[in-house]
PDB file of C-alpha atoms in Angstrom:
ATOM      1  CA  UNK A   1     102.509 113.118 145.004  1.00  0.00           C
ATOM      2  CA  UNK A   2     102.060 114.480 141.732  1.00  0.00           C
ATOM      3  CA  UNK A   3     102.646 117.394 139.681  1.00  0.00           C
ATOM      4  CA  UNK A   4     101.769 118.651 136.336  1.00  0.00           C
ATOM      5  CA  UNK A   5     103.506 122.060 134.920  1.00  0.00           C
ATOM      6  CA  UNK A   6     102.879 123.094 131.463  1.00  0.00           C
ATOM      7  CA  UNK A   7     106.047 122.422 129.014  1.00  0.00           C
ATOM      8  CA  UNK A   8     108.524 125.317 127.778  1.00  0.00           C
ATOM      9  CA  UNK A   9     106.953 127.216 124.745  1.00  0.00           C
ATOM     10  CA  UNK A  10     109.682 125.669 122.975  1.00  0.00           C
ATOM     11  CA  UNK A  11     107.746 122.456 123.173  1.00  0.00           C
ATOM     12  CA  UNK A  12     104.459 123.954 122.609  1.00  0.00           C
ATOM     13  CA  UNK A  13     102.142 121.270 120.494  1.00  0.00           C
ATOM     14  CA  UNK A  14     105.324 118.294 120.755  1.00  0.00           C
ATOM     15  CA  UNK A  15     104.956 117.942 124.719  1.00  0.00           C
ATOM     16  CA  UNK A  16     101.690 117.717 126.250  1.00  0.00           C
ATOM     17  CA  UNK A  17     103.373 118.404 130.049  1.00  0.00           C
ATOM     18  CA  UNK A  18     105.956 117.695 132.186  1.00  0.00           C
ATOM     19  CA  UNK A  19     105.567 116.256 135.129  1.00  0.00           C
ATOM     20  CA  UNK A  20     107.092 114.771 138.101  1.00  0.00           C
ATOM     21  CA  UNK A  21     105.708 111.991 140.745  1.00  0.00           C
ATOM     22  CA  UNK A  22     107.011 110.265 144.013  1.00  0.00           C
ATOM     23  CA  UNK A  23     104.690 107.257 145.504  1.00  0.00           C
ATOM     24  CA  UNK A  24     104.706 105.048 148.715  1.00  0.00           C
ATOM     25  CA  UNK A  25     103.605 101.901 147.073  1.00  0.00           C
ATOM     26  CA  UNK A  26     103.176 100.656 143.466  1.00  0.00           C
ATOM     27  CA  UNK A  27     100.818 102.450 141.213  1.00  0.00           C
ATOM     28  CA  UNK A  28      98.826 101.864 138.418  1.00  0.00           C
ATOM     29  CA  UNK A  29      99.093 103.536 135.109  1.00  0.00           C
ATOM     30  CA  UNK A  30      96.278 103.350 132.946  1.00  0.00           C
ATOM     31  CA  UNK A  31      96.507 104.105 129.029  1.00  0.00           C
ATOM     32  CA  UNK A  32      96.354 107.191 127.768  1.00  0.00           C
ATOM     33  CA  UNK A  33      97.307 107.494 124.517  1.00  0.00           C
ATOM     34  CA  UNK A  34     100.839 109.330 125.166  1.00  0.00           C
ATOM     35  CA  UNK A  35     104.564 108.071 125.361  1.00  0.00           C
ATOM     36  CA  UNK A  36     106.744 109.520 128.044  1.00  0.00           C
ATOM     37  CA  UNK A  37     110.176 110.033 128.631  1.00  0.00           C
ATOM     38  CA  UNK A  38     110.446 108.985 132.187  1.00  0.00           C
ATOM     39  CA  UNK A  39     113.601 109.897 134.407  1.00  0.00           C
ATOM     40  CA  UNK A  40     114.557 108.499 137.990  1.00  0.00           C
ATOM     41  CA  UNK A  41     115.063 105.581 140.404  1.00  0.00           C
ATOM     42  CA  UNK A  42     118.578 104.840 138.657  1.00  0.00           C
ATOM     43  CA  UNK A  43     116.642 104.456 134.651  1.00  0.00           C
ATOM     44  CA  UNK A  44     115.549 107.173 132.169  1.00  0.00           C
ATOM     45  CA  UNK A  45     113.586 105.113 129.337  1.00  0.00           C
ATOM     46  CA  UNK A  46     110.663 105.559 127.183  1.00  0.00           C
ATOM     47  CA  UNK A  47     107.539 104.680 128.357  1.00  0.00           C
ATOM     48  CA  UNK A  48     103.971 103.244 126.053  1.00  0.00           C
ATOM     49  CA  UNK A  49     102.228 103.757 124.441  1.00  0.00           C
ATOM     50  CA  UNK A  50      99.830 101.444 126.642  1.00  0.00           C
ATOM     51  CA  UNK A  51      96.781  99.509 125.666  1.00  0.00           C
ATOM     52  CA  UNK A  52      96.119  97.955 129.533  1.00  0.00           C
ATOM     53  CA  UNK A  53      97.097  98.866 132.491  1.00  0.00           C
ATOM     54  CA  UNK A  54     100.913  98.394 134.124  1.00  0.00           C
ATOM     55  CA  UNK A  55     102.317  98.757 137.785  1.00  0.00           C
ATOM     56  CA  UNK A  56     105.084 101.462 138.299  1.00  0.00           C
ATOM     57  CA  UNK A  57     107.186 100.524 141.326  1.00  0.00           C
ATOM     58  CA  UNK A  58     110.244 102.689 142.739  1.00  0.00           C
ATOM     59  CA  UNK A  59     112.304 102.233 145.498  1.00  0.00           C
ATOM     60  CA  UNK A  60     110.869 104.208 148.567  1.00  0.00           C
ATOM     61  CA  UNK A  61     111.526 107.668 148.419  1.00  0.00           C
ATOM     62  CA  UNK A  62     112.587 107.539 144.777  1.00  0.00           C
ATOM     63  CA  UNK A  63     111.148 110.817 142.973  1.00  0.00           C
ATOM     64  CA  UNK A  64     110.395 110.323 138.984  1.00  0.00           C
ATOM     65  CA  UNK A  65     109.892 113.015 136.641  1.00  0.00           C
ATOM     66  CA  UNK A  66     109.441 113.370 132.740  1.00  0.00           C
ATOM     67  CA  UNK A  67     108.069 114.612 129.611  1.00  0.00           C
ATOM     68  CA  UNK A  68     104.628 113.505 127.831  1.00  0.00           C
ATOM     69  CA  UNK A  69     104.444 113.854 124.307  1.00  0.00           C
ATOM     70  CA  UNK A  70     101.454 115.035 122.823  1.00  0.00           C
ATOM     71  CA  UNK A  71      99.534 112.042 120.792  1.00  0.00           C
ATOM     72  CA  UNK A  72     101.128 111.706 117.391  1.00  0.00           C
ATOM     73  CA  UNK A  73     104.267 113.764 117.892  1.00  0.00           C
ATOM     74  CA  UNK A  74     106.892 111.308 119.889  1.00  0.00           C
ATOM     75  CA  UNK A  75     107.324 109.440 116.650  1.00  0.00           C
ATOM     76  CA  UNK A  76     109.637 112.038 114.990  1.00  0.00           C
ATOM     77  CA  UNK A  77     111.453 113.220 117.671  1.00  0.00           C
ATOM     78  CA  UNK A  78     112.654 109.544 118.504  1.00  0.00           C
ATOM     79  CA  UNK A  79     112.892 108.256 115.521  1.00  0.00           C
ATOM     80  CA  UNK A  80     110.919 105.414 115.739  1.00  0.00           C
ATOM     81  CA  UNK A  81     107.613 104.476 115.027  1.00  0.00           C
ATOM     82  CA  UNK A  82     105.423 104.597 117.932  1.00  0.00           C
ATOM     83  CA  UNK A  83     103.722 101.196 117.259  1.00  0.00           C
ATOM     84  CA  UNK A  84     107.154  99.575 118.090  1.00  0.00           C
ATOM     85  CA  UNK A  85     107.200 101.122 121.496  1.00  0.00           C
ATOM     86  CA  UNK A  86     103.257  99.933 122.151  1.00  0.00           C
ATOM     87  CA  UNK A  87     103.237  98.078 125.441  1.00  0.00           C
ATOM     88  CA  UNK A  88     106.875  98.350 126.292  1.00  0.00           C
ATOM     89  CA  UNK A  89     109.419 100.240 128.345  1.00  0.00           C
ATOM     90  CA  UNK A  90     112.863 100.754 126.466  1.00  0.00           C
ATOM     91  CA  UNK A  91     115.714 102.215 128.035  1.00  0.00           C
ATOM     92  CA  UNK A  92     116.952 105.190 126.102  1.00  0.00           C
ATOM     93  CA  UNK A  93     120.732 103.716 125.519  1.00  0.00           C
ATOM     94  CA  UNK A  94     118.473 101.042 123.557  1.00  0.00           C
ATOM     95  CA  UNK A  95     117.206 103.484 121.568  1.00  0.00           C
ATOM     96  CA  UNK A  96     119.495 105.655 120.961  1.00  0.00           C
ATOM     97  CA  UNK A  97     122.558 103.759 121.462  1.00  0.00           C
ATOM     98  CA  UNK A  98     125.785 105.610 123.214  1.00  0.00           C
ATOM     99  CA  UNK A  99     124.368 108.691 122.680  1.00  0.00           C
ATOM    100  CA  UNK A 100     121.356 107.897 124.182  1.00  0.00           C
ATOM    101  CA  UNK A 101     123.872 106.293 127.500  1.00  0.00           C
ATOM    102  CA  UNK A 102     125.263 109.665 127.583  1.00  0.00           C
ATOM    103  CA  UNK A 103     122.367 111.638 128.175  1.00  0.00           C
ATOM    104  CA  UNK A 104     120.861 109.513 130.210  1.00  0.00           C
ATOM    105  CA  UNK A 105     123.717 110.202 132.217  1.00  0.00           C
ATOM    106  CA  UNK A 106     123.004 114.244 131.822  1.00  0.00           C
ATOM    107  CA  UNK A 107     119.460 113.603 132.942  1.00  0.00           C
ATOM    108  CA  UNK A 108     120.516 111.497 135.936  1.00  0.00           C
ATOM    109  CA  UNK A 109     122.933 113.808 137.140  1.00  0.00           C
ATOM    110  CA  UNK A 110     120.387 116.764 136.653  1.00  0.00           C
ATOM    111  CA  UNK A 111     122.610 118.463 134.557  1.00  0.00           C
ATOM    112  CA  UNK A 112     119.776 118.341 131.437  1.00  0.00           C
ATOM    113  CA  UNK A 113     116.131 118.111 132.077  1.00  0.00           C
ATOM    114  CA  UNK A 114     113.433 115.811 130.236  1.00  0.00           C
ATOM    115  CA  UNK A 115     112.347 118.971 127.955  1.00  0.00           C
ATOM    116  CA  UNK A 116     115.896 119.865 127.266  1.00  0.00           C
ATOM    117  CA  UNK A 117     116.614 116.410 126.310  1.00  0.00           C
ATOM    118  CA  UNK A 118     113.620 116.962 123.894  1.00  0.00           C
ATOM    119  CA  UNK A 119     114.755 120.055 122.360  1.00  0.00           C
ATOM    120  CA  UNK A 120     117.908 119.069 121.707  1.00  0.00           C
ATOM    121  CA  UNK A 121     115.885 116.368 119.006  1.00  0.00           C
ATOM    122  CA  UNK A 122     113.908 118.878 117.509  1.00  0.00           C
ATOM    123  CA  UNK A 123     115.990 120.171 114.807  1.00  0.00           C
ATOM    124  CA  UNK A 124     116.902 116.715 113.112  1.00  0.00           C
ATOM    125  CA  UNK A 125     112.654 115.911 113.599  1.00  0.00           C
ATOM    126  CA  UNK A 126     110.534 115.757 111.149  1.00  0.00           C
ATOM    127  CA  UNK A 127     107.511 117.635 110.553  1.00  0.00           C
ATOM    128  CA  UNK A 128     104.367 117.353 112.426  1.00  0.00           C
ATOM    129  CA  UNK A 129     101.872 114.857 110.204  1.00  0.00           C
ATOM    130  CA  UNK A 130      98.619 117.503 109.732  1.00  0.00           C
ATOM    131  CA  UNK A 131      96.509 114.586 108.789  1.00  0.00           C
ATOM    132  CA  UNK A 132      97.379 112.753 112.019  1.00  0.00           C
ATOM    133  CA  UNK A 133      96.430 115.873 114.295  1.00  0.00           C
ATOM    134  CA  UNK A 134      93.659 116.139 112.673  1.00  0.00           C
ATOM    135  CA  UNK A 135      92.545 113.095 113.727  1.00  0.00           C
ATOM    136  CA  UNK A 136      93.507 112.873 116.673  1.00  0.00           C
ATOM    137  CA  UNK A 137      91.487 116.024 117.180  1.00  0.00           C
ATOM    138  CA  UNK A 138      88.713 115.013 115.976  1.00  0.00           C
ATOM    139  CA  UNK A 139      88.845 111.521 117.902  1.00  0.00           C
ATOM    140  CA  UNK A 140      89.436 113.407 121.441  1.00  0.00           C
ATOM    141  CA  UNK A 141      86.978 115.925 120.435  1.00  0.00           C
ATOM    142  CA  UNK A 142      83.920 113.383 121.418  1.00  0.00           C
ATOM    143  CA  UNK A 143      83.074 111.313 118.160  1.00  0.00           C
ATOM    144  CA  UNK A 144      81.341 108.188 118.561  1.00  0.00           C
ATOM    145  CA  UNK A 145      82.793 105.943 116.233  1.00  0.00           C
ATOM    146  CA  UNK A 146      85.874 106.229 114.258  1.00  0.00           C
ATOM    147  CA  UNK A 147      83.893 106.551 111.288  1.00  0.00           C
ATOM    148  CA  UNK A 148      82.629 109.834 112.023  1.00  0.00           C
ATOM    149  CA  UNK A 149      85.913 111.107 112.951  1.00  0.00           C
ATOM    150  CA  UNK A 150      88.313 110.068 109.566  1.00  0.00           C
ATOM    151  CA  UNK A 151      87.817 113.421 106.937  1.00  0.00           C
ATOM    152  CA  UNK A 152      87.088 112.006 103.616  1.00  0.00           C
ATOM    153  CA  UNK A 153      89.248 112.022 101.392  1.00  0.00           C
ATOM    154  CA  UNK A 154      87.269 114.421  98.870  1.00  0.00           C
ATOM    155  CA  UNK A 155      87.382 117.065 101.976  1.00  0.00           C
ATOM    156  CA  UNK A 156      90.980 116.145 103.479  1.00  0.00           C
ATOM    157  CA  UNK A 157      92.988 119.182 103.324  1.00  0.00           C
ATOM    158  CA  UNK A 158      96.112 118.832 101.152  1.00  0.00           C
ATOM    159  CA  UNK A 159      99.244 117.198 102.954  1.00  0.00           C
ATOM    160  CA  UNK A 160     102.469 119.444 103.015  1.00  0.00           C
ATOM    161  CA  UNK A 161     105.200 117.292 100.849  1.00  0.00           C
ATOM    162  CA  UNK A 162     104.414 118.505  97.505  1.00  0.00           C
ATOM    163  CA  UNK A 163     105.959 114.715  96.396  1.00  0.00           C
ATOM    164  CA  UNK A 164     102.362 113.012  97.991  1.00  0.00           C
ATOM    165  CA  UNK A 165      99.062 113.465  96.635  1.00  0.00           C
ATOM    166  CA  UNK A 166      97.145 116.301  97.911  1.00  0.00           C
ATOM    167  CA  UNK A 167      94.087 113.868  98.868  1.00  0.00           C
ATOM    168  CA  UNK A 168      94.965 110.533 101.487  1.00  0.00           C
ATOM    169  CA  UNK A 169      93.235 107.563 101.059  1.00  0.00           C
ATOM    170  CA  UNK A 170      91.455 106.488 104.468  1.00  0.00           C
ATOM    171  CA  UNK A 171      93.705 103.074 104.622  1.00  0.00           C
ATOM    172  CA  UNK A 172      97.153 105.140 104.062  1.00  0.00           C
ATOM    173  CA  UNK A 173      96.211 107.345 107.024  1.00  0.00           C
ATOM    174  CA  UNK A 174      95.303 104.810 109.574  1.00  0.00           C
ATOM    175  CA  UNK A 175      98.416 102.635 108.370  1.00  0.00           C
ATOM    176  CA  UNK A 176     100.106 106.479 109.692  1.00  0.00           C
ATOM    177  CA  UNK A 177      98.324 106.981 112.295  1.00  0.00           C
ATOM    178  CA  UNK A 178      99.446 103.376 113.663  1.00  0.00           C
ATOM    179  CA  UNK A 179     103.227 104.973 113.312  1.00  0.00           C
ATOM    180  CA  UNK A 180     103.047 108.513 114.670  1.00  0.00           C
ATOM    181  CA  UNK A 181     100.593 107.451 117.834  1.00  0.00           C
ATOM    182  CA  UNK A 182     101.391 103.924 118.949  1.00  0.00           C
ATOM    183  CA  UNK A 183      97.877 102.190 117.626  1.00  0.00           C
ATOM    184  CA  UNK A 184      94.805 102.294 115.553  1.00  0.00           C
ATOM    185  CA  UNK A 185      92.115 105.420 115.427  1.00  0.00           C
ATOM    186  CA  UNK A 186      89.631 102.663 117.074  1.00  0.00           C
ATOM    187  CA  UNK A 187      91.981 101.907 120.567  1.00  0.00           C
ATOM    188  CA  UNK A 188      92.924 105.502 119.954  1.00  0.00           C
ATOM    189  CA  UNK A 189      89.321 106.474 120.526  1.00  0.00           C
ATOM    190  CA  UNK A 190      88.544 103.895 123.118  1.00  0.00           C
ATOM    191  CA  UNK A 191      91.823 105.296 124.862  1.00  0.00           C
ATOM    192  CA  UNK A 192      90.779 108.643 125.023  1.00  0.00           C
ATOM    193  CA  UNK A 193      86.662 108.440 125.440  1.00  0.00           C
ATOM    194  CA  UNK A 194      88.096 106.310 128.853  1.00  0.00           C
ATOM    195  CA  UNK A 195      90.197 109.260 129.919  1.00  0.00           C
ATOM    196  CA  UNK A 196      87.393 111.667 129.587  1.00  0.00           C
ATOM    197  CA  UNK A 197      85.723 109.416 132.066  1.00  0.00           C
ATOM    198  CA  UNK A 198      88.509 109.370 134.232  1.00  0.00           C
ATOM    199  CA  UNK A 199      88.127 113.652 133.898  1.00  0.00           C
ATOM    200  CA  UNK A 200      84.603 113.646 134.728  1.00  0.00           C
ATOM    201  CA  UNK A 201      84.094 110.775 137.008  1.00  0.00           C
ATOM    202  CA  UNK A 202      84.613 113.149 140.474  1.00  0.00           C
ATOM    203  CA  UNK A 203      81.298 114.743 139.410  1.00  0.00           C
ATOM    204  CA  UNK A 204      79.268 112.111 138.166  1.00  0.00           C
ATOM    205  CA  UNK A 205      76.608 110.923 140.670  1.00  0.00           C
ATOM    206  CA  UNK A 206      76.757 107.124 139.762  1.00  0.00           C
ATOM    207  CA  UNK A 207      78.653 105.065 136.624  1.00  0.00           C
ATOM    208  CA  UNK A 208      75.126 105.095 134.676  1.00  0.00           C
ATOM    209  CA  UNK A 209      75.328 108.943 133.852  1.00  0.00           C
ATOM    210  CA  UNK A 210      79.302 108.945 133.972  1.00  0.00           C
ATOM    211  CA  UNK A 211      79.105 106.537 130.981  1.00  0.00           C
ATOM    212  CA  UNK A 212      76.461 109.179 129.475  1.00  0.00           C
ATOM    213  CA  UNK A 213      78.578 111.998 129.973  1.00  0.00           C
ATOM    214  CA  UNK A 214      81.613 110.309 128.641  1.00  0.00           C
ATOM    215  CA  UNK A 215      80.489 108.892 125.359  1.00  0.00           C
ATOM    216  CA  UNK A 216      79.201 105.837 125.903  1.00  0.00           C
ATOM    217  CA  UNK A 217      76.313 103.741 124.131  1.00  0.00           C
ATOM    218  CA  UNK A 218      75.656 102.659 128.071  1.00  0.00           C
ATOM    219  CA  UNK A 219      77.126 101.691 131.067  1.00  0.00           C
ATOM    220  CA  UNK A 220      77.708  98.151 130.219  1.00  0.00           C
ATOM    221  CA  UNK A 221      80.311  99.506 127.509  1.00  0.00           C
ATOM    222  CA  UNK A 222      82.128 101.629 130.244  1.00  0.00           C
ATOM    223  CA  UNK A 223      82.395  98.100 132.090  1.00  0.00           C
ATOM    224  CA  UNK A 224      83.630  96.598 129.230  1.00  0.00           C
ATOM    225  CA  UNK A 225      86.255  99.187 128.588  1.00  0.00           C
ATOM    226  CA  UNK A 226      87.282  99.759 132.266  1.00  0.00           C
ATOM    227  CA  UNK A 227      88.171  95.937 132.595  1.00  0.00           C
ATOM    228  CA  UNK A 228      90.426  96.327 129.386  1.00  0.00           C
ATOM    229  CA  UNK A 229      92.055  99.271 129.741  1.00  0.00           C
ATOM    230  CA  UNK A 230      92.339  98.790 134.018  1.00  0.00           C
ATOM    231  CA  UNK A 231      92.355  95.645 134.606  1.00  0.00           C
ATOM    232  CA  UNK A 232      89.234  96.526 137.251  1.00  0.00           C
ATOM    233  CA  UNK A 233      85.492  96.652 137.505  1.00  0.00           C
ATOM    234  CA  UNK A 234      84.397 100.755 137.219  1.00  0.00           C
ATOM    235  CA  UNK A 235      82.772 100.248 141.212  1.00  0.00           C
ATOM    236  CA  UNK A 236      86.733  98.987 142.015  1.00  0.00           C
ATOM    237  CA  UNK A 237      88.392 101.552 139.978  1.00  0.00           C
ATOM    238  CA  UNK A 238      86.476 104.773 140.697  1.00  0.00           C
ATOM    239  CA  UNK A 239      85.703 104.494 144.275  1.00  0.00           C
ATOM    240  CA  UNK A 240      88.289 106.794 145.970  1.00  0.00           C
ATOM    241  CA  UNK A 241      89.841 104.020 148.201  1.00  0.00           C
ATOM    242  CA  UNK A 242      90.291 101.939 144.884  1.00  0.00           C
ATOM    243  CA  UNK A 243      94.074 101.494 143.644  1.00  0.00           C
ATOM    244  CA  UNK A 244      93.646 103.929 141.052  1.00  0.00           C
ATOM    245  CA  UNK A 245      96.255 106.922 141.386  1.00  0.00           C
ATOM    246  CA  UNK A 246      93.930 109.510 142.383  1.00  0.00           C
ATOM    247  CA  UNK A 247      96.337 112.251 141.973  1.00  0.00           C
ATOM    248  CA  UNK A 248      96.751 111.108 138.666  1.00  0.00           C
ATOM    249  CA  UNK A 249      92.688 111.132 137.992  1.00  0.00           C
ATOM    250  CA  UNK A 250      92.417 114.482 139.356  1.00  0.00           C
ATOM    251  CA  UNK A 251      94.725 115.905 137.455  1.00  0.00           C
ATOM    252  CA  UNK A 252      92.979 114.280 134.175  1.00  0.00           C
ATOM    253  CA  UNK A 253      96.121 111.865 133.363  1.00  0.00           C
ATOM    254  CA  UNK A 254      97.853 109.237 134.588  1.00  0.00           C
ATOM    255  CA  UNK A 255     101.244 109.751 135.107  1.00  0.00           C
TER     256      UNK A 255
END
């Protein structure tokens, strides 16, 4: 089981969803570009962001549910730069110390929810980057290289701290772009052109025009990137008895 519900409109462009997931067996999360504050089985810790795939395994019966950050935006509200969290899974007393230990006793106990939990970080947060949205918007939005997604500078659109010059250079944004999402534009992009496969793979009729349809150059670069990012051949992760978590592909995310 899993289930995707749209976040409060308090959260509107810091969450992407909240969600919440029970499964009979061990299941594998693929990258997806997001962190997540993950609640259940006894732990409530931080999740990615990932570059390959992990297992997820709960007791039997245990239910998990959480918050997903939209790409670029966890950063500020945990205070920590996303690259430190890449490829880990941190317990939030870690991060947050005994404050952290006391809400993850609230969100145990159900007395505070993942989103409330959020909210309650929002007024000490900083700012949104615009230059990082922007790329990540451009990056999901289909480009083929990274190249054609990064504004130059000359066009950039002035940054809001009045302290920073109006114009980034391209170096200075990737080097924030590493912060505020976890990794570079290029894993960024590989990340999400992979997802979009995952979206459109139920109506593809074979991995040739999925890789098409996705953004590939062909479908030996799908291959390439479903063995990185799955640990699995495309044949072995998109055929439905395959141990990808199907509920998780239908709903365009893993969980």
């Amino acid at each position: 089981m899993y289930e995707e519900a749209a976040p409060p409109p308090r959260l509107a462009g810091v969450a992407r969803c909240v969600w919440r997931s029970a499964s009979a067996g061990p299941k594998r999360i693929v990258p997806d570009g997001c962190l997540d504050l993950v609640v259940g089985d006894g732990a409530v810790f931080i999740a990615g962001p990932d570059t390959a795939a992990w297992s997820s395994v709960t007791r039997p019966g245990a239910e998990l549910h959480g918050l997903r950050f939209a790409p670029g935006r966890a950063a500020a509200v945990l205070g920590v730069a996303a690259d430190e969290l890449r490829d880990t899974r941190v317990p939030l007393g870690d991060l947050w110390g005994r404050e952290g230990e006391l809400l993850a006793e609230r969100l145990l106990t159900g007395e505070m929810t993942p989103a409330e939990a959020v909210a309650s970080r929002l007024p000490s947060a900083a700012a949104p980057d615009p230059a990082v949205a922007e790329l990540v918007t451009r990056l999901e939005a289909g480009a083929a290289r990274v190249a054609e997604a990064v504004t130059p500078p000359s066009t950039r659109a002035p940054v809001k701290d009045p302290a920073e010059p109006a114009t980034i250079s391209e170096r200075r944004l990737r080097r924030r772009f590493v912060q505020a999402v976890g990794y570079g534009p290029a894993t960024y992009l590989r990340v999400s052109r992979f997802q979009r496969a995952i979206a459109l793979a139920p109506g593809a009729p074979n991995l040739a025009a999925l890789a098409v349809a996705a953004g590939y150059s062909d479908q030996a670069h799908l291959s390439r990137d479903c063995r990185a990012l799955t640990g699995l051949t495309p044949r072995a992760y998109f055929r439905p008895a395959s141990t990808v978590d199907t509920t998780a592909r239908d709903r365009l995310h893993s969980a």
